[in-house]
PDB file of C-alpha atoms and ligand atoms in Angstrom:
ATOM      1  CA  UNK A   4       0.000   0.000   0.000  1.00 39.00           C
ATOM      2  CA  UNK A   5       1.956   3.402  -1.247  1.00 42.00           C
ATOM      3  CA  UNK A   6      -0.324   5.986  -0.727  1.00 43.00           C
ATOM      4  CA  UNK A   7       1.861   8.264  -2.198  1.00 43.00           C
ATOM      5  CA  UNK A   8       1.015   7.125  -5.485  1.00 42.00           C
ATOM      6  CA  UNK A   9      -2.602   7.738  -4.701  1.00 47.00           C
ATOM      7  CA  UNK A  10      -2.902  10.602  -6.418  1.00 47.00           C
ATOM      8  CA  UNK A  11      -6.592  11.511  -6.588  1.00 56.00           C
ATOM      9  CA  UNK A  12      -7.065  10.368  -2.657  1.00 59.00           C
ATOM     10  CA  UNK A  13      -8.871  13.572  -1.400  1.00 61.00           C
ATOM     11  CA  UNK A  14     -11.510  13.220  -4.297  1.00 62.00           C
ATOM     12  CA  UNK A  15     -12.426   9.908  -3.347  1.00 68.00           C
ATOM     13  CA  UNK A  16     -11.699   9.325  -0.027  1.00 80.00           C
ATOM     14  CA  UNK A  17     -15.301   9.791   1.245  1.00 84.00           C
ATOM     15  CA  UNK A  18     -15.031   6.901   3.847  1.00 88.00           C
ATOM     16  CA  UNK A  19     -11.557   8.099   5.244  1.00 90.00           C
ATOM     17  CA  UNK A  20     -13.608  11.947   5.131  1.00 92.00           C
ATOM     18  CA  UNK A  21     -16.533  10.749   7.295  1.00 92.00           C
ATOM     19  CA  UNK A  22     -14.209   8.602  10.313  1.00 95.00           C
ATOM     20  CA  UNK A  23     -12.502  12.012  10.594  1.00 97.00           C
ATOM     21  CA  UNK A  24     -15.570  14.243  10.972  1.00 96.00           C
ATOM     22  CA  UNK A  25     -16.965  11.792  13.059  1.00 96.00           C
ATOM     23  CA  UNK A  26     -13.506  11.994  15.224  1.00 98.00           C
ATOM     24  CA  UNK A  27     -13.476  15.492  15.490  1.00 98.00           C
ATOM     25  CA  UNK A  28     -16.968  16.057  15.897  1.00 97.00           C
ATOM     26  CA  UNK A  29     -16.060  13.113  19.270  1.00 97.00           C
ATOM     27  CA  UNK A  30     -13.483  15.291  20.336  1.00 98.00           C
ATOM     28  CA  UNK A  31     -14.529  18.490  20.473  1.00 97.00           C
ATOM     29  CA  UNK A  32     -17.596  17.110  22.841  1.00 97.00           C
ATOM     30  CA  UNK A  33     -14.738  16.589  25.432  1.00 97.00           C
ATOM     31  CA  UNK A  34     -11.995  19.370  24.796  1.00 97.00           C
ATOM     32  CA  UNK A  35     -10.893  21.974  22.295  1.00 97.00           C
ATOM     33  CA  UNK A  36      -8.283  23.584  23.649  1.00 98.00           C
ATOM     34  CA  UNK A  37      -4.623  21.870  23.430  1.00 98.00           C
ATOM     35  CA  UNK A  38      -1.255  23.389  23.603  1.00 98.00           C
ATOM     36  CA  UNK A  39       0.854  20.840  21.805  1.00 98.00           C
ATOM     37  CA  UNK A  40      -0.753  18.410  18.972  1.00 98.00           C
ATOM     38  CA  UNK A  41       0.808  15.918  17.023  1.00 98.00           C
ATOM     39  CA  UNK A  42      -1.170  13.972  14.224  1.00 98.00           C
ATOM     40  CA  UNK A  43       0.455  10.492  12.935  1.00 98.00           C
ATOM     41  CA  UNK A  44      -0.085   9.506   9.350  1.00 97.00           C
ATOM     42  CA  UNK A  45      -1.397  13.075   8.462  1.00 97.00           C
ATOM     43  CA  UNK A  46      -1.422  12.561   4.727  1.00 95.00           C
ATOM     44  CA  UNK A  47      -3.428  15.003   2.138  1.00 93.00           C
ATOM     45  CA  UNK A  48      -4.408  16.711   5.567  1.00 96.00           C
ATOM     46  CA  UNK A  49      -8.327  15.498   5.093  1.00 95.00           C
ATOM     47  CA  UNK A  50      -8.180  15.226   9.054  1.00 98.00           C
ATOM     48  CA  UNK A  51      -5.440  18.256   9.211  1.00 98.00           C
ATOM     49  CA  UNK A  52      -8.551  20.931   7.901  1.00 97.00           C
ATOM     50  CA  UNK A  53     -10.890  19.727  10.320  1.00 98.00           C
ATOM     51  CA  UNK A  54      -8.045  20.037  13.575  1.00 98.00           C
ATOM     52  CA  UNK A  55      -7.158  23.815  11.635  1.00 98.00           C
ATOM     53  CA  UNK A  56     -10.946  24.797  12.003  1.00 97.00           C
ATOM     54  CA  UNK A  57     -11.953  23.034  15.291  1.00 98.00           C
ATOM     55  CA  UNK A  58      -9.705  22.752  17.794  1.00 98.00           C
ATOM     56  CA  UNK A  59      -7.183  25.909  19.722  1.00 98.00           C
ATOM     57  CA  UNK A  60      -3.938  24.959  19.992  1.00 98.00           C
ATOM     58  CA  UNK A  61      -0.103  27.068  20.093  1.00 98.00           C
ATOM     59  CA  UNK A  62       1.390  24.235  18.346  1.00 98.00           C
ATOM     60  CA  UNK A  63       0.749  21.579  15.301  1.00 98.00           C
ATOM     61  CA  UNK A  64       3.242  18.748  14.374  1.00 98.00           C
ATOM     62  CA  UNK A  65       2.381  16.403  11.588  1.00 98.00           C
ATOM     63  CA  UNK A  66       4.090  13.127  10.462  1.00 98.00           C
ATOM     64  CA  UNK A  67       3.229  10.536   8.036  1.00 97.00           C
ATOM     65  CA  UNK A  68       5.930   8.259   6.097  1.00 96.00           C
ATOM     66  CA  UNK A  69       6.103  10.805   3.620  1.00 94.00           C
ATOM     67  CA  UNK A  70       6.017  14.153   3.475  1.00 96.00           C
ATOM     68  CA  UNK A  71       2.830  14.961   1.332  1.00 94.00           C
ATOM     69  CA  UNK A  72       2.745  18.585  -0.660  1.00 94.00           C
ATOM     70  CA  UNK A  73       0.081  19.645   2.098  1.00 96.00           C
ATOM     71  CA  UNK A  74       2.158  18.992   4.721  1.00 97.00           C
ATOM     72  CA  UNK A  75       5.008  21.403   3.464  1.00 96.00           C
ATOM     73  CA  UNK A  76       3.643  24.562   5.198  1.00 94.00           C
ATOM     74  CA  UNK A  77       3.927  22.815   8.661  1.00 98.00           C
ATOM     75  CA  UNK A  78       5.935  21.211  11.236  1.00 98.00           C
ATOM     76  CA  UNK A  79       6.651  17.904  10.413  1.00 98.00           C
ATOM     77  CA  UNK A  80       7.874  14.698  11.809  1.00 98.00           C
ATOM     78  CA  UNK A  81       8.824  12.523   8.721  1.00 98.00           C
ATOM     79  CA  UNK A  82       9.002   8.760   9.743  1.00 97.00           C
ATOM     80  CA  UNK A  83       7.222   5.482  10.596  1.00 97.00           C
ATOM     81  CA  UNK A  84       5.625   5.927  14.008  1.00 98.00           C
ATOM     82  CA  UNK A  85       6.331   2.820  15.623  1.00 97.00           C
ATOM     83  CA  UNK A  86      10.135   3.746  15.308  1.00 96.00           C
ATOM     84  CA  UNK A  87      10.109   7.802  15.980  1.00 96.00           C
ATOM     85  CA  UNK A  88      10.954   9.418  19.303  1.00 94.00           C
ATOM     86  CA  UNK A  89       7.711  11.612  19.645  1.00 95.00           C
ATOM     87  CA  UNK A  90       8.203  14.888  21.216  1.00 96.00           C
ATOM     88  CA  UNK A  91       6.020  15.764  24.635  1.00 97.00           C
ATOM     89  CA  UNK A  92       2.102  16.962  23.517  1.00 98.00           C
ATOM     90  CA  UNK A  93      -1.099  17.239  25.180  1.00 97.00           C
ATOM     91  CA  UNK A  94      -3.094  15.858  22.116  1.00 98.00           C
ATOM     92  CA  UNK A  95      -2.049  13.235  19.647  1.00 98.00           C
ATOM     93  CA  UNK A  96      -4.814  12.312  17.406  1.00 98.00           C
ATOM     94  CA  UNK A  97      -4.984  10.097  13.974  1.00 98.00           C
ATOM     95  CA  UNK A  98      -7.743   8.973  11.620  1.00 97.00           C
ATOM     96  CA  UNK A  99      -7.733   6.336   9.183  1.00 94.00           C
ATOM     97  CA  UNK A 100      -3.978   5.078  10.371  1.00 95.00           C
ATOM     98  CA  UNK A 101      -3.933   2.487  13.159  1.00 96.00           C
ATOM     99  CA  UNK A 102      -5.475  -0.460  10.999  1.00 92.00           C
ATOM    100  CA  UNK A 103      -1.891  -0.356   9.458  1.00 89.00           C
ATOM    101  CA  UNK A 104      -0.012  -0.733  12.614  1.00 94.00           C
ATOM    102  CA  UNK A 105       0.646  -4.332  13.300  1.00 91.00           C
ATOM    103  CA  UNK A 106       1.560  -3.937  16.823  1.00 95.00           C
ATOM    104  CA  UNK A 107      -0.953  -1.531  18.226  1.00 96.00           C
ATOM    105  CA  UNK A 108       0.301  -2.444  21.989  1.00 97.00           C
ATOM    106  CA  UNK A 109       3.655  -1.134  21.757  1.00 97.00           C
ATOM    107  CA  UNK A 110       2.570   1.615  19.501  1.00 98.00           C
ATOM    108  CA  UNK A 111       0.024   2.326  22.789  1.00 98.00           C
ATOM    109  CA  UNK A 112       3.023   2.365  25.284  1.00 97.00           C
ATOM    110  CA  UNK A 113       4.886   4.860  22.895  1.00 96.00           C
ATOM    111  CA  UNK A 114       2.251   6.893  22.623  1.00 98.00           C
ATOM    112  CA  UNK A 115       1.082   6.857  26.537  1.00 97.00           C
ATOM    113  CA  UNK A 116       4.957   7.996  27.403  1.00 96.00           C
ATOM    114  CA  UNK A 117       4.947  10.895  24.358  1.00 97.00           C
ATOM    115  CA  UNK A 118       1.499  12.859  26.092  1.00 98.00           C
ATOM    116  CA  UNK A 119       1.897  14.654  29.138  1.00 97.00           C
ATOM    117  CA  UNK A 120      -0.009  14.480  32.380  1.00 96.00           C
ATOM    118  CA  UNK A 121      -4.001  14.258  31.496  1.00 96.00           C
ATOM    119  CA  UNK A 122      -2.985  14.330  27.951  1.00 98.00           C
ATOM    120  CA  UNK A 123      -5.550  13.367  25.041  1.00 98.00           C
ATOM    121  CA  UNK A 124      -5.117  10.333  22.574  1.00 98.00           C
ATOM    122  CA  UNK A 125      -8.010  10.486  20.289  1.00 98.00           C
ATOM    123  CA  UNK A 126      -8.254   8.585  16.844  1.00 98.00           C
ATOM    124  CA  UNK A 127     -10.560   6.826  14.761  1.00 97.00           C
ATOM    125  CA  UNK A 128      -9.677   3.531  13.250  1.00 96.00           C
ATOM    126  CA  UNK A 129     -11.535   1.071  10.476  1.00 93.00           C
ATOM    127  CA  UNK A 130     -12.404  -1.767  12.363  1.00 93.00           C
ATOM    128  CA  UNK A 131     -13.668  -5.553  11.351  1.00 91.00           C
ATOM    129  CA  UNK A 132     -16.156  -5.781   8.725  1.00 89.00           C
ATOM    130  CA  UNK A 133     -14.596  -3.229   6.730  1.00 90.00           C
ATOM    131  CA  UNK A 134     -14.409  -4.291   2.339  1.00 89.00           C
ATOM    132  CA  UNK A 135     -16.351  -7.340   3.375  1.00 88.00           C
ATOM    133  CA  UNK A 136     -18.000  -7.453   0.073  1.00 89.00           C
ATOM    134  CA  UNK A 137     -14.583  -7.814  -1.076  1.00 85.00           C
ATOM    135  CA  UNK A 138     -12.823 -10.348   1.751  1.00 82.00           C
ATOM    136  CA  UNK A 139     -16.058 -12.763   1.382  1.00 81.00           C
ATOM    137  CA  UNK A 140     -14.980 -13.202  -2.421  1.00 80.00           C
ATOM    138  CA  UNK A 141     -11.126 -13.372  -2.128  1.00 75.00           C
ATOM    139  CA  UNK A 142     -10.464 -15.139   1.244  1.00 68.00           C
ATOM    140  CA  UNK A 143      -7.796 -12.669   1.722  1.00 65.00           C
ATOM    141  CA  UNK A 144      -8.991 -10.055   3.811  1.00 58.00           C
ATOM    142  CA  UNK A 145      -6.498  -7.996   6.046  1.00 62.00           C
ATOM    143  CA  UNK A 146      -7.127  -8.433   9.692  1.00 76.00           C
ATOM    144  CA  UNK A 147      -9.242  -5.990  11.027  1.00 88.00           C
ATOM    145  CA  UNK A 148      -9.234  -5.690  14.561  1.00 92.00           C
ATOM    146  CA  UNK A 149     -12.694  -5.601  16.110  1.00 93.00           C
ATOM    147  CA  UNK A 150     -13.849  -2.758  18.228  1.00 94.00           C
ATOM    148  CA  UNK A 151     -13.814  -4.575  21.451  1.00 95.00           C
ATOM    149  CA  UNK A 152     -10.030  -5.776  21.101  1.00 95.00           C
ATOM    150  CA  UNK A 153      -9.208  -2.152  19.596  1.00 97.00           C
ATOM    151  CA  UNK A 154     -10.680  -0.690  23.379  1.00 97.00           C
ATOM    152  CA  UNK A 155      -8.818  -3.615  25.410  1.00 97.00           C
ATOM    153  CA  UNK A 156      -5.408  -2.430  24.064  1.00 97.00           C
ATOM    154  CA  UNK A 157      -6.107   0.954  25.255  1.00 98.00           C
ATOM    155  CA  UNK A 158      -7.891   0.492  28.346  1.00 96.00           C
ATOM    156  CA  UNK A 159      -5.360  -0.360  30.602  1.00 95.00           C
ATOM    157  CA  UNK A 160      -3.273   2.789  30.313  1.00 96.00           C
ATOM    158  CA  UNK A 161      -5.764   4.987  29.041  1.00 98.00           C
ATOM    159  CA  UNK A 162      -8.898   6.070  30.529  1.00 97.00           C
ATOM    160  CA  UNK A 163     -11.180   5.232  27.665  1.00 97.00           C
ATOM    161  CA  UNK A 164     -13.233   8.471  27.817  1.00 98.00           C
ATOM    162  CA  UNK A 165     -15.929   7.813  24.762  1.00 97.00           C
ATOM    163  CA  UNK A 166     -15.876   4.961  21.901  1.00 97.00           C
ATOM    164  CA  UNK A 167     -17.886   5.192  18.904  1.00 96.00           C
ATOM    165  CA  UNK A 168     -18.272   2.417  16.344  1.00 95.00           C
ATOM    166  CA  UNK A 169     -19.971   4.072  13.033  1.00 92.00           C
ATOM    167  CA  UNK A 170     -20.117   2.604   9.578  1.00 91.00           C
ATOM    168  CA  UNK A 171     -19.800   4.334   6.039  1.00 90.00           C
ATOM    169  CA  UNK A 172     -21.066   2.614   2.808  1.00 91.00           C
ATOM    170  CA  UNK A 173     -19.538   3.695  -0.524  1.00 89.00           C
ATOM    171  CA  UNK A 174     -22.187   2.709  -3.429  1.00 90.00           C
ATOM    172  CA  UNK A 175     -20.630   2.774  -7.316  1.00 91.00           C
ATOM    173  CA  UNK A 176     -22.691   2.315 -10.729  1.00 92.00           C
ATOM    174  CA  UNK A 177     -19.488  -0.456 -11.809  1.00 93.00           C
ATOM    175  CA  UNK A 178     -17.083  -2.967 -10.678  1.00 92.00           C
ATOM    176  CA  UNK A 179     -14.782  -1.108 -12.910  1.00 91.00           C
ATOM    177  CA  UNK A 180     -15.409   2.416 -10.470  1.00 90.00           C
ATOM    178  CA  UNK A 181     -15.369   0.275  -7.390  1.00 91.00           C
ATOM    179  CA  UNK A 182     -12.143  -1.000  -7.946  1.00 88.00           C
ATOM    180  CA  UNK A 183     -11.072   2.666  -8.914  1.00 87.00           C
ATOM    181  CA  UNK A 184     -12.187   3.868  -6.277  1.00 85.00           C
ATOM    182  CA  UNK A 185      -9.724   0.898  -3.917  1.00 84.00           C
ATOM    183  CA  UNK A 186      -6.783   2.209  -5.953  1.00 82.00           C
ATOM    184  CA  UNK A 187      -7.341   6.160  -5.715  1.00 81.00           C
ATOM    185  CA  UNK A 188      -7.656   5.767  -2.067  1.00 78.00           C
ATOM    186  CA  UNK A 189      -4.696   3.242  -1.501  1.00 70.00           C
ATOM    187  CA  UNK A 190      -6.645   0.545   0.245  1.00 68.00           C
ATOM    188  CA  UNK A 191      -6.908  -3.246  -0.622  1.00 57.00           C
ATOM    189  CA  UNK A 192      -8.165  -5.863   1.145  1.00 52.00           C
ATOM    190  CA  UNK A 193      -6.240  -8.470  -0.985  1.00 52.00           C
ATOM    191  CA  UNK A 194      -3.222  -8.281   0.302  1.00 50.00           C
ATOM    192  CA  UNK A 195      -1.470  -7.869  -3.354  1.00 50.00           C
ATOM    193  CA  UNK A 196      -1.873 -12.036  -3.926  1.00 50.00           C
ATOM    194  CA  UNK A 197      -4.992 -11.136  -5.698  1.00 57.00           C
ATOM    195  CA  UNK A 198      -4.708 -10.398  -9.481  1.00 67.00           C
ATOM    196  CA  UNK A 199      -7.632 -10.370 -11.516  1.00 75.00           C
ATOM    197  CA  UNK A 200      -7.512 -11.701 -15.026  1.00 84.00           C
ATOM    198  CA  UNK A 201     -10.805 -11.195 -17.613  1.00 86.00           C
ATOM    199  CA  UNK A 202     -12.742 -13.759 -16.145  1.00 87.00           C
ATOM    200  CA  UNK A 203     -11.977 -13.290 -11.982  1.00 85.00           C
ATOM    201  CA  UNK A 204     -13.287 -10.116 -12.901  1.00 88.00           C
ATOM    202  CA  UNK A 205     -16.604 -11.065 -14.873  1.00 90.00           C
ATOM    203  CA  UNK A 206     -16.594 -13.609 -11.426  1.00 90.00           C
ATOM    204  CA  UNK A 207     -16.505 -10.728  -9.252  1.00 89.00           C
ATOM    205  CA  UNK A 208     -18.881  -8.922 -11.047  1.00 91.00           C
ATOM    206  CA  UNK A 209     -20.896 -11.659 -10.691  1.00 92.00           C
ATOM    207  CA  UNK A 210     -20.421 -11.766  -6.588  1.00 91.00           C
ATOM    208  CA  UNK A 211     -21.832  -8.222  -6.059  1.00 92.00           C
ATOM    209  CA  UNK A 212     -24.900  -9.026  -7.719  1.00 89.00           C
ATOM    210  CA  UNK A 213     -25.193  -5.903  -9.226  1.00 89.00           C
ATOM    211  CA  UNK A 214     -24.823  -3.781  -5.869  1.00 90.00           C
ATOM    212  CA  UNK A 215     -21.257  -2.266  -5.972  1.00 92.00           C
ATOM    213  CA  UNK A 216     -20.990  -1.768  -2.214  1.00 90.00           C
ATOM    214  CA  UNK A 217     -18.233  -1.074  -0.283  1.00 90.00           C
ATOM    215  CA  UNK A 218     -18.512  -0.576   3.875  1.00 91.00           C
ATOM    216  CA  UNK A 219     -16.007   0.811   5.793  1.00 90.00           C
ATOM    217  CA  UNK A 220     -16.339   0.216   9.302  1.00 93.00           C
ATOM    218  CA  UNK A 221     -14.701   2.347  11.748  1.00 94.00           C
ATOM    219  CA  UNK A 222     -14.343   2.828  15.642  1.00 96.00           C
ATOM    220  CA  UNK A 223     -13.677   6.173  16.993  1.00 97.00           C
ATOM    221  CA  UNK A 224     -11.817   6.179  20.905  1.00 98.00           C
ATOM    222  CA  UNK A 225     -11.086   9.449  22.782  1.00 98.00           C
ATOM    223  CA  UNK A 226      -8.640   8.454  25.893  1.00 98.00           C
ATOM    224  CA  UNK A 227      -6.785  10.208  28.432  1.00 98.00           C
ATOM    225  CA  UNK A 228      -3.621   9.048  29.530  1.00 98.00           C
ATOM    226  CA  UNK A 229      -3.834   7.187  33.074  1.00 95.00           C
ATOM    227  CA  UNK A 230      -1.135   8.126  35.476  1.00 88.00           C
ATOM    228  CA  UNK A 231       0.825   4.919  36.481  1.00 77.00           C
ATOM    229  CA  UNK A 232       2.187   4.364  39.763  1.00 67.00           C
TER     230      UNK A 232
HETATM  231  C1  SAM B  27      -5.719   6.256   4.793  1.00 63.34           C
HETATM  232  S1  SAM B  27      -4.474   7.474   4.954  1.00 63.34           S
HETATM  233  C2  SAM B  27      -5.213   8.607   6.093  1.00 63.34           C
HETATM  234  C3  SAM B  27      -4.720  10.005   5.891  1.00 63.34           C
HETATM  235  C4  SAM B  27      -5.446  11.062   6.744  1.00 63.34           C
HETATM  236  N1  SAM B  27      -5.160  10.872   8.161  1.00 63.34           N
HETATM  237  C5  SAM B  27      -6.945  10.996   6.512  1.00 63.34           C
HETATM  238  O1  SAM B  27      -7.697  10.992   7.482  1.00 63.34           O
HETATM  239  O2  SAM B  27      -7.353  10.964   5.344  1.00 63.34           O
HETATM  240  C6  SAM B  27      -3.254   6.660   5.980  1.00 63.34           C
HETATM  241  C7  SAM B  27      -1.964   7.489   6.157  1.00 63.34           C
HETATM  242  O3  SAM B  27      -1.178   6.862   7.170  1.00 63.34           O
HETATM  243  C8  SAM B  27       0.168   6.872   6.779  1.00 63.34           C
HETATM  244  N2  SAM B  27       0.835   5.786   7.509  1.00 63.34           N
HETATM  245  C9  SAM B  27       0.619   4.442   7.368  1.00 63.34           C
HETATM  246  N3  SAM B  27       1.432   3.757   8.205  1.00 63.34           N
HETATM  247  C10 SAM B  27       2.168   4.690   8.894  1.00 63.34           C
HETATM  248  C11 SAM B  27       3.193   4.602   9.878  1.00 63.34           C
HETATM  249  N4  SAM B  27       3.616   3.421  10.320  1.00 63.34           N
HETATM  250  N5  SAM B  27       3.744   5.757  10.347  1.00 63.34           N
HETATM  251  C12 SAM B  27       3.300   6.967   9.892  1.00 63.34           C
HETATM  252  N6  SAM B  27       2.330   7.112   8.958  1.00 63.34           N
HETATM  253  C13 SAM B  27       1.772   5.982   8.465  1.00 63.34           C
HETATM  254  C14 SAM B  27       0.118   6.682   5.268  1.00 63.34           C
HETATM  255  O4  SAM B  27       1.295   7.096   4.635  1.00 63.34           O
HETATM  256  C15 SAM B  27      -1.104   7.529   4.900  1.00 63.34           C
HETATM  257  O5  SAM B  27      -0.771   8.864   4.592  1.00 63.34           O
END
């Protein structure tokens, strides 16, 4: 998944759009005012606008793997996550990121030592369920976590201060603008195995039954960071 190649991802990332407003709109019900934020895996910024016209803060740092054109106009952090030295904030917040993140426990203990005292961890995450309609066809699905495991990871240093599982449905006319869609936006759920030749494709036509659906199921959690003794 390079999803610096997806060029046209703000145009049809209407999934990845909604699990941010629905972050943000989470957040803001709890606290708006931050001194120090830090956003992991900030991308084309879709979540970026909505921090810039909701929340005060003195201080923005963004990071992602790469360093997208949006991203030139602010402090950055350039770097995979689970290997940076983050500096001290009182917010970090992500959307549409974590599912990537094979080891979501240490990333947890990295990111409970990186927030100060009281400090706010807040992201939204797509959850299991998510390109079913594509999963049930291929057998290859990537492993979504469910919600439940997603809050158990989090729980035990974080208080977990809201969680909220929503779901987003992407319709097309097509096969042929479904899977467009999956390749603007960077996502597969095929884990690259999956190649389809003229007649896979005429058999995954055939699957969706003439509904091109795609769901995208996502959890939000808003934590605060638990003080350990
Ligand atoms: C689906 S996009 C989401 C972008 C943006 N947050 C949004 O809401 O649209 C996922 C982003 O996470 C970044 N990413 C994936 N794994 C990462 C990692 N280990 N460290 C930092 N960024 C990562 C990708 O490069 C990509 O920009």
């Amino acid at each position: 998944m390079r999803f610096e190649t997806a060029l046209s991802y703000d145009e049809f990332a209407y999934a990845q759009k909604f699990a941010a407003t629905s972050l943000i709109n989470l957040l803001k019900i709890h606290k708006q005012d931050f001194e120090n934020i830090y956003e992991i895996g900030a991308g084309s910024g879709v979540l970026t606008k909505l921090i810039l016209s909701t929340l005060n803060y003195q201080k923005i740092t963004l990071n992602d793997l790469y360093k997208s054109e949006f991203m030139a106009k602010f402090e950055t952090q350039i770097g995979d996550i689970t290997s940076l030295n983050l500096p001290k904030v009182d917010l970090i917040i992500s959307s549409s990121v974590f599912q990537w993140i094979d080891d979501l426990e240490a990333l947890k203990n990295r990111l409970h030592a990186s927030l100060k005292p009281n400090g706010i961890l807040a992201f939204s995450m797509f959850c299991g369920g998510t390109l079913e309609e594509l999963s049930s066809y291929t057998k290859q699905g990537l492993s979504y976590k469910n919600s439940n495991e997603i809050r158990q990871i989090f729980e035990d240093k974080f208080e977990v201060l809201s969680v909220k599982k929503d779901k987003f449905v992407v319709k097309f006319n097509s096969l042929k603008e479904l899977l467009n869609h999956l390749k603007q936006t960077g996502v597969n759920n095929i884990n690259g195995k999956f190649r389809l030749t003229k007649s896979s494709f005429k058999e995954l036509e055939n699957h969706f039954n003439g509904e091109f659906h795609l769901t995208y199921n996502f959890v939000n959690l808003i934590c605060k960071k638990r003080e350990l003794q």
